[in-house]
C-alpha positions as a LaTeX table, in Angstrom:
\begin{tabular}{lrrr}
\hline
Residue & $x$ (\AA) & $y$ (\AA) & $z$ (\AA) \\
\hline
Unk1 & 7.55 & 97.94 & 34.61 \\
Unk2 & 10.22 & 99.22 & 33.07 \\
Unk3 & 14.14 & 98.14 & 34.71 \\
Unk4 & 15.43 & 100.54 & 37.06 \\
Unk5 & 18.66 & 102.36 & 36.71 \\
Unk6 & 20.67 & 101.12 & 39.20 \\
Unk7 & 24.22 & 102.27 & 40.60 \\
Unk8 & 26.35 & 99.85 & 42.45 \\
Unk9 & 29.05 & 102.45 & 44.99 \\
Unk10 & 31.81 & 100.25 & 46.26 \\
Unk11 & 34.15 & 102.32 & 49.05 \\
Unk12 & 37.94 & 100.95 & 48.20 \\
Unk13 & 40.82 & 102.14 & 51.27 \\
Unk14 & 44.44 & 99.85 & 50.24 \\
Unk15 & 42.26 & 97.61 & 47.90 \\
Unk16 & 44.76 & 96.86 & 45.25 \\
Unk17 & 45.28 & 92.96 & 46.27 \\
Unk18 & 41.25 & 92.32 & 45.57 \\
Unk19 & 40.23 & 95.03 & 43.53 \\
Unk20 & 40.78 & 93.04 & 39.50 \\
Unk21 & 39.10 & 90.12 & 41.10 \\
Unk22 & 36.11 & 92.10 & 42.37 \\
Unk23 & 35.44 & 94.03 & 38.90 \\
Unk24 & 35.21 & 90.63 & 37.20 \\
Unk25 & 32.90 & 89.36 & 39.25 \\
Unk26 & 30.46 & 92.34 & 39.19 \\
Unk27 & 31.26 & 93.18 & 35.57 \\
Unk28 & 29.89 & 89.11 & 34.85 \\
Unk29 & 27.19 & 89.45 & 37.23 \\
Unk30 & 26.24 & 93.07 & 35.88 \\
Unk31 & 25.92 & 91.99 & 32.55 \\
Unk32 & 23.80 & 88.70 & 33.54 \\
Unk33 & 21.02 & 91.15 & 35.26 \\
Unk34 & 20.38 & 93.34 & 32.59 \\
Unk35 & 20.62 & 90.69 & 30.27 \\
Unk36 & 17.54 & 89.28 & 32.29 \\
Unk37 & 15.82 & 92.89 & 31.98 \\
Unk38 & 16.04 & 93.33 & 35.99 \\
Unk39 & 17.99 & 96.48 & 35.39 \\
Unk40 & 18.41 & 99.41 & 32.67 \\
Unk41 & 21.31 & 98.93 & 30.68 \\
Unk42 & 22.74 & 102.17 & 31.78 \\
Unk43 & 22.93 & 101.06 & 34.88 \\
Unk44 & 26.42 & 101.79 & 36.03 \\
Unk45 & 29.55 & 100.68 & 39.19 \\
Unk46 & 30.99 & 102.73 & 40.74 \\
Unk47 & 34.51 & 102.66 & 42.90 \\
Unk48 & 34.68 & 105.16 & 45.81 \\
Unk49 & 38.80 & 105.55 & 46.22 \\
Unk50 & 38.90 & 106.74 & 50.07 \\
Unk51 & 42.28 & 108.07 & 50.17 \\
Unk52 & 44.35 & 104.84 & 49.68 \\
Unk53 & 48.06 & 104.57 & 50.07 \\
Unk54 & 48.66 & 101.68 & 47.58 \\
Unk55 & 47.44 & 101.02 & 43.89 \\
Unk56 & 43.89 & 101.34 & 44.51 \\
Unk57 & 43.34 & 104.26 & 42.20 \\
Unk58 & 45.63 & 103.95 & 39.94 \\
Unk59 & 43.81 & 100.79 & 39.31 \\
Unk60 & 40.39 & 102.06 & 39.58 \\
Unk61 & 41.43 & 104.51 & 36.42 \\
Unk62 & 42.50 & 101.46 & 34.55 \\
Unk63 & 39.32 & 99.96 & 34.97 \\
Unk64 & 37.64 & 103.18 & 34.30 \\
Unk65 & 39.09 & 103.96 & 30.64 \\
Unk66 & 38.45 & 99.93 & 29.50 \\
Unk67 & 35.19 & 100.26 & 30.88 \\
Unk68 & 32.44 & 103.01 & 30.42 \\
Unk69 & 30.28 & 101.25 & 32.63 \\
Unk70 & 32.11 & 102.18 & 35.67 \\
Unk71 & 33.07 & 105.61 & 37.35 \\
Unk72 & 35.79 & 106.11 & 39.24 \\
Unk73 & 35.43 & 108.76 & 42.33 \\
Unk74 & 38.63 & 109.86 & 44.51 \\
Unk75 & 38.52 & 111.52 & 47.55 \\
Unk76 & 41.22 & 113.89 & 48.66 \\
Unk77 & 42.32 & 111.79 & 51.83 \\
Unk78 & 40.98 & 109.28 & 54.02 \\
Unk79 & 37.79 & 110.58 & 54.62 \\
Unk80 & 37.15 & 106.71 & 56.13 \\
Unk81 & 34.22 & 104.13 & 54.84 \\
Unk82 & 30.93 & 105.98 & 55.89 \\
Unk83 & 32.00 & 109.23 & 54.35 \\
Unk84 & 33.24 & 107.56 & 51.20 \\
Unk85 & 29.52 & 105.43 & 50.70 \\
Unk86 & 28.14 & 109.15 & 51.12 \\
Unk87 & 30.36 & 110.62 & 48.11 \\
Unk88 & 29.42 & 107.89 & 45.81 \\
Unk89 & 25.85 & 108.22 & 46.87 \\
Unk90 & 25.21 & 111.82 & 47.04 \\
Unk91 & 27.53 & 112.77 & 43.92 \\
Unk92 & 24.90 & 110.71 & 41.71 \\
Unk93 & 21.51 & 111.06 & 43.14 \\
Unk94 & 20.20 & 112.50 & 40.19 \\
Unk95 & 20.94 & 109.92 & 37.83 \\
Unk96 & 19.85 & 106.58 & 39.28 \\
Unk97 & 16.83 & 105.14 & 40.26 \\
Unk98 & 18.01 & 103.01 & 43.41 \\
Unk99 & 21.38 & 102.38 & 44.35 \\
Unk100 & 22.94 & 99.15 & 46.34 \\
Unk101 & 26.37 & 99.85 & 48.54 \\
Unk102 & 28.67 & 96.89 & 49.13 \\
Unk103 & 32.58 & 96.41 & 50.52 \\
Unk104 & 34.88 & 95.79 & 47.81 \\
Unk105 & 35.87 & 92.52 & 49.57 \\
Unk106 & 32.60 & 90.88 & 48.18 \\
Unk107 & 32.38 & 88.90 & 50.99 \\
Unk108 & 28.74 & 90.17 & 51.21 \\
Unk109 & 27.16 & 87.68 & 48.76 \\
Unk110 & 26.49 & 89.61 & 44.77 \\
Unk111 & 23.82 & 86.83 & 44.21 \\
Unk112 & 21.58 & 88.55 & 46.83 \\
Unk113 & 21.25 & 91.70 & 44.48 \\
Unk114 & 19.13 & 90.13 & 42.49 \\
Unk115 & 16.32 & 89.32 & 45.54 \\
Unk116 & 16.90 & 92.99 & 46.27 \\
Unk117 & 16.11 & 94.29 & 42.79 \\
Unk118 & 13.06 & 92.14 & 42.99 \\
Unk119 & 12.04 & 93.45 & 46.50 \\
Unk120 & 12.07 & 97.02 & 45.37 \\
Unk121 & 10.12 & 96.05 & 41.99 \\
Unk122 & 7.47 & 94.80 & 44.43 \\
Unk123 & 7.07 & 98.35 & 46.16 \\
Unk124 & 10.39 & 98.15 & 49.03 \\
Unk125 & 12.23 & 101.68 & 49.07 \\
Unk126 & 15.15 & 99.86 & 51.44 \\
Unk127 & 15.95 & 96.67 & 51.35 \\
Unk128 & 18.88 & 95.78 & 53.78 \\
Unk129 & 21.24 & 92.43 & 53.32 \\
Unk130 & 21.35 & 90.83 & 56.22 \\
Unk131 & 23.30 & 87.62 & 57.48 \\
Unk132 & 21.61 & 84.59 & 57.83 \\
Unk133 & 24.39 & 83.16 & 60.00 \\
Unk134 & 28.11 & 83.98 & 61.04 \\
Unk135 & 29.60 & 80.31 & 60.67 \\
Unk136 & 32.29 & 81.83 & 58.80 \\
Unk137 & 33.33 & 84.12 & 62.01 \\
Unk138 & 35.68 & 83.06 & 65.00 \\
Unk139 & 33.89 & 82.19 & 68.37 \\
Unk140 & 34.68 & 86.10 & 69.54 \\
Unk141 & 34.27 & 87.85 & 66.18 \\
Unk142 & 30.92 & 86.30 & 66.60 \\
Unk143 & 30.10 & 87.30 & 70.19 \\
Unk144 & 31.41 & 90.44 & 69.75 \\
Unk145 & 29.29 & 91.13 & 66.72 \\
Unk146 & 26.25 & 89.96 & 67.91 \\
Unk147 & 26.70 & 91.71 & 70.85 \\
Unk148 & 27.23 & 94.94 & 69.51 \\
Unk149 & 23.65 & 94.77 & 67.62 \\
Unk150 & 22.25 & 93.56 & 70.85 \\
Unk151 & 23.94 & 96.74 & 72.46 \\
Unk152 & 22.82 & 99.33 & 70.25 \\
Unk153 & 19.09 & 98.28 & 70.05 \\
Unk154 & 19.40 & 97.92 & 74.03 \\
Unk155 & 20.23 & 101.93 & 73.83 \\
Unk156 & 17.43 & 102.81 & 71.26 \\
Unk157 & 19.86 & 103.09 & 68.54 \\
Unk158 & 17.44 & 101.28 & 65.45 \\
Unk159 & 19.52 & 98.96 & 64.16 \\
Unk160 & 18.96 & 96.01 & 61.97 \\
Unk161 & 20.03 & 92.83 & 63.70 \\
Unk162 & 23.41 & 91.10 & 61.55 \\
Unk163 & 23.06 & 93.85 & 58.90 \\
Unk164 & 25.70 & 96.16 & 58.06 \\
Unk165 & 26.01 & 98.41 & 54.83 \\
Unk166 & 25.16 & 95.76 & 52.38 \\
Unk167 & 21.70 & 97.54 & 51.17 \\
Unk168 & 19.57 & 98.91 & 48.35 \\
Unk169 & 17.78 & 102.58 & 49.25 \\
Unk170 & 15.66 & 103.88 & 46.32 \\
Unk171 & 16.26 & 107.65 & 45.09 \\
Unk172 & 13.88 & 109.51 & 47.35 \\
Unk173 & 14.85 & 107.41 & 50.41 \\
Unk174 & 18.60 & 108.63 & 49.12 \\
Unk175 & 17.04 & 112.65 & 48.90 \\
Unk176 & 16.03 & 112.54 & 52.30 \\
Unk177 & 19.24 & 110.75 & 53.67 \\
Unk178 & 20.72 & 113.79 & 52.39 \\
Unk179 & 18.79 & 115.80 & 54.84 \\
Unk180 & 20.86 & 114.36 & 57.76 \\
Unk181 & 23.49 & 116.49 & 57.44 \\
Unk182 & 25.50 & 115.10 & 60.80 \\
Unk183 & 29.54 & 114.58 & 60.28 \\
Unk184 & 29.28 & 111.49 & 62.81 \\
Unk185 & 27.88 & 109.64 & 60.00 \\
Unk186 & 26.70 & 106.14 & 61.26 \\
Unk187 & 24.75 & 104.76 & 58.38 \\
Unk188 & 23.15 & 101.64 & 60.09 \\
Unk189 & 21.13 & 103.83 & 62.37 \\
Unk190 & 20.31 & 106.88 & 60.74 \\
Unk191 & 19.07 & 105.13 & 56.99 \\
Unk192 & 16.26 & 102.97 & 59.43 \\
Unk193 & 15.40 & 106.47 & 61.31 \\
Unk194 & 14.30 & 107.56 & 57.72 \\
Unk195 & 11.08 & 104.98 & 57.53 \\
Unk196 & 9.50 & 103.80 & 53.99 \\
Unk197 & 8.49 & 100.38 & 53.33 \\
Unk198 & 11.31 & 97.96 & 53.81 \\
Unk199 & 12.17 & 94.55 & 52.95 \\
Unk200 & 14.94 & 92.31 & 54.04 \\
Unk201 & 17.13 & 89.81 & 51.97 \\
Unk202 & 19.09 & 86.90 & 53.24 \\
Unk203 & 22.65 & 85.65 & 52.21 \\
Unk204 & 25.52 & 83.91 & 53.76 \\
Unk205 & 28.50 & 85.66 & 54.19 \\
Unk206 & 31.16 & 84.24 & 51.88 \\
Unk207 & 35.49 & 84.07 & 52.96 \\
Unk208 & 37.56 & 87.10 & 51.79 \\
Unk209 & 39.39 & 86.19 & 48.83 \\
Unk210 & 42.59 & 88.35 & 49.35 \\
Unk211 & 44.09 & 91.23 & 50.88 \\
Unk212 & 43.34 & 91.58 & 54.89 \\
Unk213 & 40.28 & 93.33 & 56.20 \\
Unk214 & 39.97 & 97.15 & 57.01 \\
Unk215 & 38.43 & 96.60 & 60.52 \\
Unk216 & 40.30 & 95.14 & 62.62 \\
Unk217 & 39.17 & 94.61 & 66.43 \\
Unk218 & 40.57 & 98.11 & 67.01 \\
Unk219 & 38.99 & 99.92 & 64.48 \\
Unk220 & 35.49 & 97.49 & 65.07 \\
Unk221 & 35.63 & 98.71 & 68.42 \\
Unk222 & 35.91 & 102.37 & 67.48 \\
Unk223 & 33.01 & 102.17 & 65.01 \\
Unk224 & 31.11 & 100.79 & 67.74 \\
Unk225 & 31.55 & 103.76 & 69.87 \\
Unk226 & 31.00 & 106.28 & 67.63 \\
Unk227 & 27.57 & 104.84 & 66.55 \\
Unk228 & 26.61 & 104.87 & 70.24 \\
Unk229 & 27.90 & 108.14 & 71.32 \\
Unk230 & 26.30 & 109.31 & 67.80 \\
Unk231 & 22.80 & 108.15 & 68.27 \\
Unk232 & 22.26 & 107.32 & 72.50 \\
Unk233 & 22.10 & 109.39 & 75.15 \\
Unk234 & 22.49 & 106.42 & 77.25 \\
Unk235 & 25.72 & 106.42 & 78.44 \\
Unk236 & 25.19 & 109.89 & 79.76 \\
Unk237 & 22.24 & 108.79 & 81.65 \\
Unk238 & 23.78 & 105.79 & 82.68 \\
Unk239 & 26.49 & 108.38 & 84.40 \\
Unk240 & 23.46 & 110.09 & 85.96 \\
Unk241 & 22.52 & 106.33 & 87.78 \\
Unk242 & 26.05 & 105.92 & 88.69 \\
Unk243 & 26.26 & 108.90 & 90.35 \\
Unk244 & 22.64 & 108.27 & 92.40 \\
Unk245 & 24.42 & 105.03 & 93.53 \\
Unk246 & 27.55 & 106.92 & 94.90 \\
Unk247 & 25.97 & 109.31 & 96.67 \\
Unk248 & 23.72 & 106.48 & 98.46 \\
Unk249 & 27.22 & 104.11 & 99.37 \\
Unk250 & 28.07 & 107.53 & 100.24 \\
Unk251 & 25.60 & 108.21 & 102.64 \\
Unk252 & 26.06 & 104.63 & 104.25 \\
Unk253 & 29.58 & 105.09 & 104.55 \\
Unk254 & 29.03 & 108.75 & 106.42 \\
Unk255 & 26.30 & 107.01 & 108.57 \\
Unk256 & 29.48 & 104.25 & 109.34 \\
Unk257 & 31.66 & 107.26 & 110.14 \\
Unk258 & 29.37 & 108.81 & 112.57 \\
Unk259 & 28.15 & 105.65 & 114.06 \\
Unk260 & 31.78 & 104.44 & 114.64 \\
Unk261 & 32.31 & 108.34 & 116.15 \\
Unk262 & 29.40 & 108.02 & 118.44 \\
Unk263 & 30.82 & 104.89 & 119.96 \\
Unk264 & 33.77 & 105.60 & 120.09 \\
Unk265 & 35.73 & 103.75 & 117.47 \\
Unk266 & 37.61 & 106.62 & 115.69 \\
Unk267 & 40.70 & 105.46 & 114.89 \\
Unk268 & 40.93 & 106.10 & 110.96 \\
Unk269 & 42.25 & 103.43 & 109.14 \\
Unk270 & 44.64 & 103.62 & 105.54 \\
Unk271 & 42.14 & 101.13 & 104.13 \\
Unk272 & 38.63 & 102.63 & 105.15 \\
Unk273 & 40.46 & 105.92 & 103.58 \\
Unk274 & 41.93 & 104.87 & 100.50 \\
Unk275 & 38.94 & 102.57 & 99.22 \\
Unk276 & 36.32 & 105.13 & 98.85 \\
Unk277 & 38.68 & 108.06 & 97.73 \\
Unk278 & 40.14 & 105.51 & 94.49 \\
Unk279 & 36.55 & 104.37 & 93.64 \\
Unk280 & 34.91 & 107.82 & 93.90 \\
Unk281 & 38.06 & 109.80 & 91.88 \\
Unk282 & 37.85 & 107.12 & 89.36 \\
Unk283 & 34.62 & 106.99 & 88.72 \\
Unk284 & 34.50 & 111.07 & 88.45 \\
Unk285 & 37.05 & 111.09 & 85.54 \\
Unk286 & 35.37 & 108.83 & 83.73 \\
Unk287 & 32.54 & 110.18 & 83.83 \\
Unk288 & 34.18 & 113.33 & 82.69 \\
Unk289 & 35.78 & 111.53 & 79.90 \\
Unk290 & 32.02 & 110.82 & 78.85 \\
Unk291 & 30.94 & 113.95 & 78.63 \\
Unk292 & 33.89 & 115.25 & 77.22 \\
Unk293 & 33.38 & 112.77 & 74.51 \\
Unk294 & 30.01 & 114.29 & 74.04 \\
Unk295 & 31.18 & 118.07 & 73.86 \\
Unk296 & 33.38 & 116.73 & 71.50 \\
Unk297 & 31.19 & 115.70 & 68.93 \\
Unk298 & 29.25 & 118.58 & 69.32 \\
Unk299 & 32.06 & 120.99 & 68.97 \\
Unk300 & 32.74 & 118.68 & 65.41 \\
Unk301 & 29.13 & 119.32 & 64.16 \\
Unk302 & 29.32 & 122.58 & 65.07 \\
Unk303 & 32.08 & 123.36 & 62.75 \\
Unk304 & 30.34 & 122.14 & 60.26 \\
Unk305 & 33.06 & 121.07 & 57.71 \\
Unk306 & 32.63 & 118.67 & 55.13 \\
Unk307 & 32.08 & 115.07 & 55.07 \\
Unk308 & 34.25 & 114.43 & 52.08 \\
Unk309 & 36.07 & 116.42 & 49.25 \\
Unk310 & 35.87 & 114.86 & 45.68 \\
Unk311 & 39.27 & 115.29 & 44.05 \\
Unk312 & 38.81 & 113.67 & 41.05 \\
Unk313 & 35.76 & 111.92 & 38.94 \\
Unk314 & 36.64 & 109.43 & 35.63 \\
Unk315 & 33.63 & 108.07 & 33.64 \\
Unk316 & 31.67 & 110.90 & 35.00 \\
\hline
\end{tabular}
C-alpha cells in the first residue's frame, strides 16, 4: 500500500509563546514517519492563524519561508477554533489523502499519530484521539469535563466520550463534512453524525509547555452551550415539561384558593402572593431566553455568511 498523503492543520489564536517549540517537535516527528514509509513524503503542516493579536503570524511566515513543508493560512479576524480547523481543512481537500487536526499546545500526545496512520491503513475513515485518563486535570476541570460528555450524549448529541478535536478523517469523510454547511459549527458532534468505519486511539494527555490555554472556564462553558443549543432540542422540550409542572402546582394552588374561599379563610396573605408570582415570572423569562437563544441561531444560519475568510496563504 502505498503511504498516504497526509496534512497535519494546527488552529494558532495568541500562540507566539509555544509556537517554535511546537514546529520542532512535529518537524522531528514528521520526518521520523515518512522516514518509516507510514506517510508520502509530500505530506505537508499546516498552521491555521485565527486572527491573533500577538506574533503568531508573523512567526508562522518565518517558519513558512525556512520550510516548504509547511503552509501558512491567515484568516481575516478571529473567526474562533472550529471555524479556523474548517479553513485549513476545506482549503486543501483536494490535495491530501487524510488529514489529522491537533491544538498547537501539543498537549494532545504526537506519538498517537502514528496508531492513527496505522488505523486508517487497516480500512478506518475516522479515527478519533481520545483520553485514556484526565490525571493531569484539577478535581473540577475533571468533573466538569466529564460531565459535559455525559450531558451531551444524555441529549442525543453523538459525542465521543473524553475526545475532543484530536482526530484523523480520511478525504471523502472530509467531502461530505463539507456538506454540513451550518455556521454553529460544533465539530465533535456533527464529524460522528457523518458514519464510516471508525477506530479509536488512546493517549495520555501531556502538561502545556508554555503560554496559557485558550479556554478558560468561561469560554469552556460557552462552547458547551453552543454544542447543545446546536445539536438538541432538549432544552426546548425540557421547557415544554416545566411548563406541564406549573400549570399542575398551578392548579393545586387554585384548588387551595377556592378551598380556603369556601371555608371561609380569605384573608390574602403577602407571602401566599409573592411566592407563586416570583417563581412563575421567573421561570417565564427564562424560558423565553431559551427560545430566544434558539431564534437566534436560526436567524445566524439564515444569513448565511461565511464561516471564515482566508486573507492570506504562504507555501500554498
Amino acid at each position: 500500500m502505498n503511504p498516504a498523503r497526509l496534512l497535519l492543520v494546527i488552529p494558532c489564536y495568541n500562540e507566539e509563546a509555544i509556537l517554535f517549540r511546537t514546529y520542532a517537535k512535529l518537524n522531528t516527528y514528521y520526518n521520523g514517519i515518512k522516514e518509516q514509509g507510514l506517510i508520502a513524503e509530500d505530506s505537508r503542516i499546516c498552521f491555521v492563524n485565527d486572527g491573533s493579536r500577538d506574533k503568531t503570524w508573523t512567526i508562522i511566515e518565518g517558519l513558512c519561508s525556512q520550510d516548504s513543508q509547511v503552509i501558512g493560512v491567515g484568516l481575516s479576524r478571529n473567526f474562533g477554533h472550529q471555524s479556523a480547523i474548517m479553513a485549513g481543512l476545506e482549503k486543501h481537500v483536494d490535495d491530501f489523502d487524510c488529514f489529522i487536526t491537533i491544538d498547537a499546545d501539543l498537549q494532545d500526545d504526537i506519538n498517537a499519530i502514528t496508531a492513527m496512520i496505522e488505523k486508517h491503513r487497516e480500512g478506518a475513515m475516522v479515527v478519533y484521539g481520545v483520553r485514556s485518563d484526565r490525571r493531569s486535570d484539577t478535581w473540577f476541570k475533571r468533573f466538569t469535563a466529564e460531565g459535559f460528555y455525559v450531558l451531551m450524549q444524555k441529549m442525543g448529541v453523538p459525542v465521543v466520550f473524553n475526545h475532543a478535536d484530536f482526530r484523523l478523517m480520511d478525504q471523502r469523510v472530509l467531502k461530505e463534512l463539507g456538506n454540513f454547511r451550518e455556521i454553529n459549527m460544533f465539530l465533535r458532534g456533527i464529524v460522528p453524525l457523518i458514519g464510516f468505519k471508525n477506530e479509536k486511539v488512546f493517549y495520555s494527555r501531556l502538561e502545556r509547555e508554555a503560554g496559557e490555554t485558550k479556554y478558560p472556564l468561561s469560554k469552556m462553558l460557552l462552547f458547551a452551550w453552543n454544542g447543545i443549543t446546536s445539536f438538541s432540542t432538549f432544552p426546548m422540550r425540557l421547557v415544554l415539561y416545566f411548563g406541564f409542572a406549573n400549570f399542575f402546582i398551578a392548579m393545586l394552588i387554585v384548588t387551595y384558593i377556592l378551598f380556603s374561599f369556601l371555608i371561609g379563610h380569605t384573608v390574602a396573605g403577602w407571602t401566599s402572593t409573592m411566592l407563586p408570582l416570583t417563581f412563575f415570572s421567573g421561570f417565564n423569562m427564562m424560558a423565553l431566553g431559551l427560545i430566544g437563544e434558539y431564534i437566534g441561531k436560526i436567524y445566524e444560519e439564515v444569513k448565511g455568511r461565511p464561516r471564515y475568510i482566508i486573507e492570506k496563504i504562504v507555501n500554498e
